[in-house]
Short mmCIF file of N, CA, C and O in Angstrom, two decimals:
data_model
loop_
_atom_site.label_atom_id
_atom_site.label_comp_id
_atom_site.label_asym_id
_atom_site.label_seq_id
_atom_site.Cartn_x
_atom_site.Cartn_y
_atom_site.Cartn_z
N MET A 3 5.79 4.00 -9.49
CA MET A 3 5.67 3.68 -7.96
C MET A 3 6.40 2.48 -9.13
O MET A 3 7.67 2.29 -8.22
N ALA A 4 5.81 1.37 -9.82
CA ALA A 4 6.45 0.05 -10.22
C ALA A 4 8.21 1.19 -11.24
O ALA A 4 9.18 0.13 -10.65
N ALA A 5 8.21 1.85 -11.52
CA ALA A 5 9.24 2.35 -12.28
C ALA A 5 10.77 2.54 -10.70
O ALA A 5 11.43 3.01 -10.83
N ALA A 6 10.29 3.22 -9.82
CA ALA A 6 11.79 3.36 -9.22
C ALA A 6 11.93 2.39 -8.12
O ALA A 6 12.62 1.76 -7.50
N THR A 7 10.59 1.22 -7.53
CA THR A 7 10.85 0.62 -6.47
C THR A 7 11.15 -0.65 -7.33
O THR A 7 12.52 -1.52 -6.53
N LYS A 8 11.30 -1.95 -8.42
CA LYS A 8 11.49 -1.75 -8.71
C LYS A 8 13.33 -2.21 -9.00
O LYS A 8 13.65 -3.31 -8.83
N PRO A 9 13.44 -1.60 -9.86
CA PRO A 9 14.57 -0.76 -10.71
C PRO A 9 15.51 -0.76 -9.34
O PRO A 9 17.47 -1.78 -8.72
N LEU A 10 15.30 0.10 -7.81
CA LEU A 10 15.81 0.18 -6.82
C LEU A 10 16.16 -1.11 -5.87
O LEU A 10 17.06 -1.53 -5.47
N ALA A 11 14.93 -1.99 -5.67
CA ALA A 11 15.17 -3.04 -5.58
C ALA A 11 16.08 -3.72 -5.91
O ALA A 11 17.35 -4.65 -5.51
N LEU A 12 16.28 -3.59 -7.02
CA LEU A 12 17.58 -5.25 -8.01
C LEU A 12 18.88 -4.10 -7.73
O LEU A 12 20.02 -5.42 -7.54
N GLU A 13 19.16 -2.71 -7.34
CA GLU A 13 19.75 -2.21 -7.71
C GLU A 13 21.00 -2.05 -6.23
O GLU A 13 21.65 -2.39 -6.76
N TYR A 14 20.07 -2.13 -5.10
CA TYR A 14 20.80 -2.69 -4.06
C TYR A 14 20.53 -3.90 -3.00
O TYR A 14 20.79 -4.20 -2.15
N ALA A 15 19.63 -4.53 -3.90
CA ALA A 15 19.70 -5.95 -2.88
C ALA A 15 20.99 -6.45 -2.34
O ALA A 15 21.08 -7.43 -1.64
N LYS A 16 21.85 -6.78 -3.21
CA LYS A 16 23.13 -7.02 -2.85
C LYS A 16 24.05 -7.43 -2.17
O LYS A 16 24.96 -7.65 -0.85
N LYS A 17 23.49 -4.99 -1.60
CA LYS A 17 23.47 -4.58 -0.75
C LYS A 17 22.72 -5.39 1.15
O LYS A 17 23.43 -4.39 2.03
N GLY A 18 22.13 -5.91 0.53
CA GLY A 18 21.43 -5.82 2.01
C GLY A 18 20.71 -4.59 2.17
O GLY A 18 19.49 -5.28 2.86
N ILE A 19 20.29 -4.12 1.53
CA ILE A 19 18.89 -2.64 1.18
C ILE A 19 18.35 -3.92 0.17
O ILE A 19 17.98 -3.55 -1.04
N ARG A 20 16.90 -3.54 0.91
CA ARG A 20 15.29 -3.97 0.08
C ARG A 20 15.13 -2.21 0.10
O ARG A 20 14.81 -1.58 0.33
N ALA A 21 14.03 -2.28 -1.22
CA ALA A 21 13.13 -1.01 -1.52
C ALA A 21 11.55 -1.52 -2.04
O ALA A 21 11.27 -2.89 -3.20
N ASN A 22 10.55 -1.04 -0.83
CA ASN A 22 9.07 -2.05 -1.07
C ASN A 22 8.14 -0.72 -1.25
O ASN A 22 8.79 0.14 -0.57
N ALA A 23 7.25 -0.99 -1.59
CA ALA A 23 6.17 0.23 -1.42
C ALA A 23 4.63 0.06 -1.19
O ALA A 23 4.20 -1.05 -1.16
N VAL A 24 4.30 0.73 -0.89
CA VAL A 24 2.97 0.62 -0.57
C VAL A 24 1.62 2.00 -1.23
O VAL A 24 2.06 3.06 -1.20
N SER A 25 0.73 0.85 -1.55
CA SER A 25 0.48 1.85 -2.45
C SER A 25 -0.87 1.91 -2.08
O SER A 25 -1.84 0.88 -1.82
N PRO A 26 -1.49 2.95 -0.81
CA PRO A 26 -3.23 2.92 -0.41
C PRO A 26 -3.95 3.21 -1.80
O PRO A 26 -3.69 3.97 -2.47
N GLY A 27 -5.53 3.35 -0.74
CA GLY A 27 -6.22 3.78 -1.94
C GLY A 27 -7.19 4.40 -1.06
O GLY A 27 -6.69 4.87 -0.76
N VAL A 28 -7.91 4.88 -1.17
CA VAL A 28 -8.78 5.70 -0.10
C VAL A 28 -9.69 5.31 1.06
O VAL A 28 -9.66 4.27 1.24
N ILE A 29 -8.58 6.10 1.91
CA ILE A 29 -7.98 5.86 3.36
C ILE A 29 -9.16 6.82 4.31
O ILE A 29 -8.85 8.40 2.88
N LYS A 30 -10.01 6.60 5.15
CA LYS A 30 -10.73 7.28 5.98
C LYS A 30 -9.83 8.53 6.53
O LYS A 30 -8.79 7.67 7.48
N SER A 31 -9.60 9.69 6.12
CA SER A 31 -9.06 10.48 7.07
C SER A 31 -9.38 11.50 7.13
O SER A 31 -10.47 11.85 6.17
N PRO A 32 -8.35 12.94 7.60
CA PRO A 32 -9.01 14.49 7.34
C PRO A 32 -9.46 14.90 5.73
O PRO A 32 -10.33 15.62 5.65
N MET A 33 -8.64 14.04 4.99
CA MET A 33 -8.80 15.11 3.44
C MET A 33 -10.19 14.02 3.48
O MET A 33 -10.99 14.77 2.41
N HIS A 34 -10.57 13.87 3.46
CA HIS A 34 -12.33 12.90 3.38
C HIS A 34 -13.46 13.37 4.40
O HIS A 34 -13.16 12.93 5.62
N ALA A 35 -14.17 14.11 4.01
CA ALA A 35 -14.88 14.81 5.00
C ALA A 35 -15.86 13.01 5.46
O ALA A 35 -16.33 12.32 4.59
N GLU A 36 -15.91 13.18 6.54
CA GLU A 36 -17.49 12.30 6.93
C GLU A 36 -19.23 11.18 5.91
O GLU A 36 -18.34 10.26 6.11
N GLU A 37 -19.63 12.49 5.77
CA GLU A 37 -20.25 12.53 4.69
C GLU A 37 -20.14 11.46 2.93
O GLU A 37 -20.67 11.01 2.39
N THR A 38 -18.76 11.81 2.95
CA THR A 38 -18.48 11.00 1.84
C THR A 38 -17.11 9.62 1.56
O THR A 38 -17.79 9.50 0.70
N HIS A 39 -18.13 9.07 3.38
CA HIS A 39 -17.50 7.74 2.84
C HIS A 39 -18.60 6.65 2.64
O HIS A 39 -17.35 6.21 1.43
N ALA A 40 -19.46 7.08 2.77
CA ALA A 40 -20.11 5.44 2.18
C ALA A 40 -19.82 5.58 0.77
O ALA A 40 -20.29 4.49 0.10
N ALA A 41 -19.80 6.85 -0.05
CA ALA A 41 -19.77 6.68 -1.50
C ALA A 41 -18.64 6.54 -2.13
O ALA A 41 -18.16 6.41 -2.34
N LEU A 42 -17.46 7.28 -1.00
CA LEU A 42 -15.93 6.03 -1.60
C LEU A 42 -15.97 4.89 -1.35
O LEU A 42 -15.15 4.25 -1.68
N GLY A 43 -16.97 4.63 0.17
CA GLY A 43 -16.66 3.15 0.31
C GLY A 43 -17.25 2.07 -0.85
O GLY A 43 -16.44 0.91 -0.88
N ALA A 44 -17.57 2.35 -1.08
CA ALA A 44 -18.96 1.89 -2.60
C ALA A 44 -17.94 1.66 -4.27
O ALA A 44 -18.09 0.73 -4.23
N LEU A 45 -16.63 2.67 -4.45
CA LEU A 45 -16.01 1.94 -4.50
C LEU A 45 -15.06 0.63 -4.73
O LEU A 45 -13.80 0.65 -5.60
N HIS A 46 -15.07 0.52 -3.35
CA HIS A 46 -13.84 -0.06 -3.79
C HIS A 46 -14.46 -1.93 -3.21
O HIS A 46 -16.06 -1.76 -3.04
N PRO A 47 -14.20 -2.62 -3.92
CA PRO A 47 -14.56 -4.04 -4.22
C PRO A 47 -14.71 -4.55 -2.61
O PRO A 47 -16.16 -5.28 -2.62
N VAL A 48 -14.40 -4.13 -1.33
CA VAL A 48 -14.35 -4.79 -0.15
C VAL A 48 -15.61 -4.56 0.18
O VAL A 48 -16.21 -4.29 1.27
N GLY A 49 -16.60 -2.67 -0.14
CA GLY A 49 -17.42 -1.98 0.12
C GLY A 49 -17.15 -1.48 0.87
O GLY A 49 -18.17 -0.87 1.69
N HIS A 50 -16.25 -0.61 1.23
CA HIS A 50 -15.87 0.65 2.60
C HIS A 50 -14.10 0.79 2.43
O HIS A 50 -12.90 0.23 1.54
N MET A 51 -13.96 2.17 3.05
CA MET A 51 -12.74 2.86 2.31
C MET A 51 -11.55 2.16 3.22
O MET A 51 -12.22 1.03 4.94
N GLY A 52 -10.44 2.09 3.47
CA GLY A 52 -9.99 1.05 4.56
C GLY A 52 -9.60 2.23 5.62
O GLY A 52 -10.16 3.79 5.50
N GLU A 53 -9.24 1.66 6.43
CA GLU A 53 -8.33 2.77 8.26
C GLU A 53 -6.83 3.29 7.25
O GLU A 53 -6.61 2.62 7.30
N MET A 54 -6.95 4.02 8.54
CA MET A 54 -5.09 3.80 8.40
C MET A 54 -4.47 2.80 9.53
O MET A 54 -3.76 3.10 8.62
N ARG A 55 -5.07 1.92 10.47
CA ARG A 55 -4.52 0.49 10.86
C ARG A 55 -3.98 0.20 9.56
O ARG A 55 -2.80 -0.97 9.21
N ASP A 56 -4.73 -0.12 8.38
CA ASP A 56 -4.17 -0.79 7.58
C ASP A 56 -3.46 -0.87 6.79
O ASP A 56 -2.56 -1.20 6.25
N VAL A 57 -2.91 0.43 6.50
CA VAL A 57 -1.67 0.73 5.80
C VAL A 57 -0.74 1.25 6.42
O VAL A 57 0.25 0.11 6.34
N VAL A 58 -0.82 0.61 8.29
CA VAL A 58 0.47 1.08 9.01
C VAL A 58 0.47 0.15 9.01
O VAL A 58 2.04 -0.89 8.66
N GLY A 59 -0.35 -1.56 8.86
CA GLY A 59 -0.01 -2.87 9.05
C GLY A 59 0.60 -3.33 7.98
O GLY A 59 2.10 -4.38 7.76
N ALA A 60 0.49 -2.75 6.45
CA ALA A 60 0.72 -2.81 4.88
C ALA A 60 3.17 -2.34 5.29
O ALA A 60 3.88 -2.94 4.71
N ALA A 61 3.04 -1.12 5.85
CA ALA A 61 4.28 -0.86 5.65
C ALA A 61 4.66 -1.78 7.01
O ALA A 61 6.35 -1.81 7.13
N LEU A 62 4.87 -1.96 7.90
CA LEU A 62 4.64 -2.87 8.55
C LEU A 62 5.87 -4.00 8.05
O LEU A 62 6.52 -5.09 8.43
N TYR A 63 4.72 -4.96 7.43
CA TYR A 63 4.86 -5.92 6.71
C TYR A 63 6.68 -6.32 6.68
O TYR A 63 6.75 -7.28 7.22
N PRO A 64 7.12 -5.90 5.71
CA PRO A 64 7.67 -5.76 5.27
C PRO A 64 9.30 -6.17 6.25
O PRO A 64 10.72 -7.58 6.21
N ASP A 65 9.18 -5.75 7.20
CA ASP A 65 9.77 -5.89 7.71
C ASP A 65 10.40 -7.60 9.15
O ASP A 65 11.15 -7.20 8.91
N ALA A 66 8.90 -7.12 8.83
CA ALA A 66 8.40 -9.62 9.28
C ALA A 66 8.59 -10.00 7.98
O ALA A 66 8.77 -11.10 8.21
N ALA A 67 8.98 -9.78 6.42
CA ALA A 67 9.27 -10.47 5.65
C ALA A 67 10.73 -10.38 4.81
O ALA A 67 11.23 -9.45 3.80
N PRO A 68 11.78 -10.38 6.01
CA PRO A 68 13.01 -10.21 5.02
C PRO A 68 13.73 -10.09 3.24
O PRO A 68 14.25 -10.11 3.29
N PHE A 69 13.54 -11.94 2.90
CA PHE A 69 12.91 -11.84 1.90
C PHE A 69 12.84 -11.08 1.34
O PHE A 69 12.81 -11.94 -0.55
N VAL A 70 11.53 -10.32 1.04
CA VAL A 70 10.94 -9.55 0.58
C VAL A 70 11.16 -8.16 -0.11
O VAL A 70 12.19 -7.64 0.44
N THR A 71 11.78 -7.79 -1.21
CA THR A 71 11.48 -6.68 -1.78
C THR A 71 11.56 -6.16 -3.62
O THR A 71 10.88 -7.84 -3.92
N GLY A 72 11.60 -5.39 -3.56
CA GLY A 72 10.88 -5.22 -5.39
C GLY A 72 9.13 -5.27 -5.20
O GLY A 72 8.59 -5.08 -6.06
N GLU A 73 8.77 -5.68 -4.47
CA GLU A 73 7.40 -5.05 -4.20
C GLU A 73 6.87 -4.03 -3.92
O GLU A 73 6.99 -3.24 -3.61
N ILE A 74 5.46 -3.93 -4.47
CA ILE A 74 4.00 -3.07 -4.06
C ILE A 74 3.18 -3.24 -3.55
O ILE A 74 2.11 -3.97 -4.61
N LEU A 75 2.67 -2.91 -2.26
CA LEU A 75 1.75 -3.32 -1.69
C LEU A 75 0.25 -3.09 -1.51
O LEU A 75 0.66 -1.63 -1.05
N HIS A 76 -0.89 -2.78 -2.57
CA HIS A 76 -1.97 -2.46 -2.82
C HIS A 76 -2.48 -2.11 -1.48
O HIS A 76 -2.72 -3.24 -1.13
N VAL A 77 -2.27 -1.19 -0.46
CA VAL A 77 -4.00 -1.34 0.90
C VAL A 77 -4.75 -0.49 -0.05
O VAL A 77 -5.39 0.89 -0.19
N ASP A 78 -5.77 -1.62 -0.52
CA ASP A 78 -6.41 -1.02 -1.79
C ASP A 78 -7.76 -1.12 -1.54
O ASP A 78 -8.83 -0.52 -2.67
N GLY A 79 -8.04 -2.68 -1.04
CA GLY A 79 -10.14 -2.74 -1.12
C GLY A 79 -10.57 -3.61 -1.65
O GLY A 79 -10.64 -3.39 -2.58
N GLY A 80 -8.77 -3.64 -2.80
CA GLY A 80 -9.64 -4.63 -3.93
C GLY A 80 -9.44 -4.11 -5.12
O GLY A 80 -9.54 -4.66 -6.32
N GLN A 81 -9.39 -2.14 -5.23
CA GLN A 81 -9.14 -0.99 -6.70
C GLN A 81 -9.21 -2.29 -7.71
O GLN A 81 -8.64 -1.99 -8.50
N SER A 82 -7.07 -1.98 -6.91
CA SER A 82 -6.46 -2.86 -8.39
C SER A 82 -6.57 -4.15 -8.67
O SER A 82 -5.59 -4.53 -9.70
N ALA A 83 -6.77 -4.92 -8.18
CA ALA A 83 -7.07 -6.49 -8.16
C ALA A 83 -7.68 -6.36 -10.23
O ALA A 83 -7.27 -7.54 -10.63
N GLY A 84 -8.28 -5.89 -10.50
CA GLY A 84 -8.90 -6.62 -12.44
C GLY A 84 -7.84 -5.29 -13.39
O GLY A 84 -8.39 -5.27 -13.83
N HIS A 85 -6.38 -4.75 -12.57
CA HIS A 85 -6.40 -3.65 -13.57
C HIS A 85 -4.69 -4.15 -14.02
O HIS A 85 -3.86 -4.72 -12.89
#
């Protein structure tokens, strides 16, 4: 993701085009059976799975922050914090 987001942000910044990305962790969705939620949630430092609204909030954030470009917003309950 960084290989695309950051170069695009640099290339298009002077044209007023921003490039940001949202990198979700394990989010509750039909992809994960409800009986797996507790085990998958335990993998996150926050102790639970993310919700769809968490990803939506992250996707809307750059609209409220027009000086932000070239960022990858990790919505993963802290999984990427130690990497």
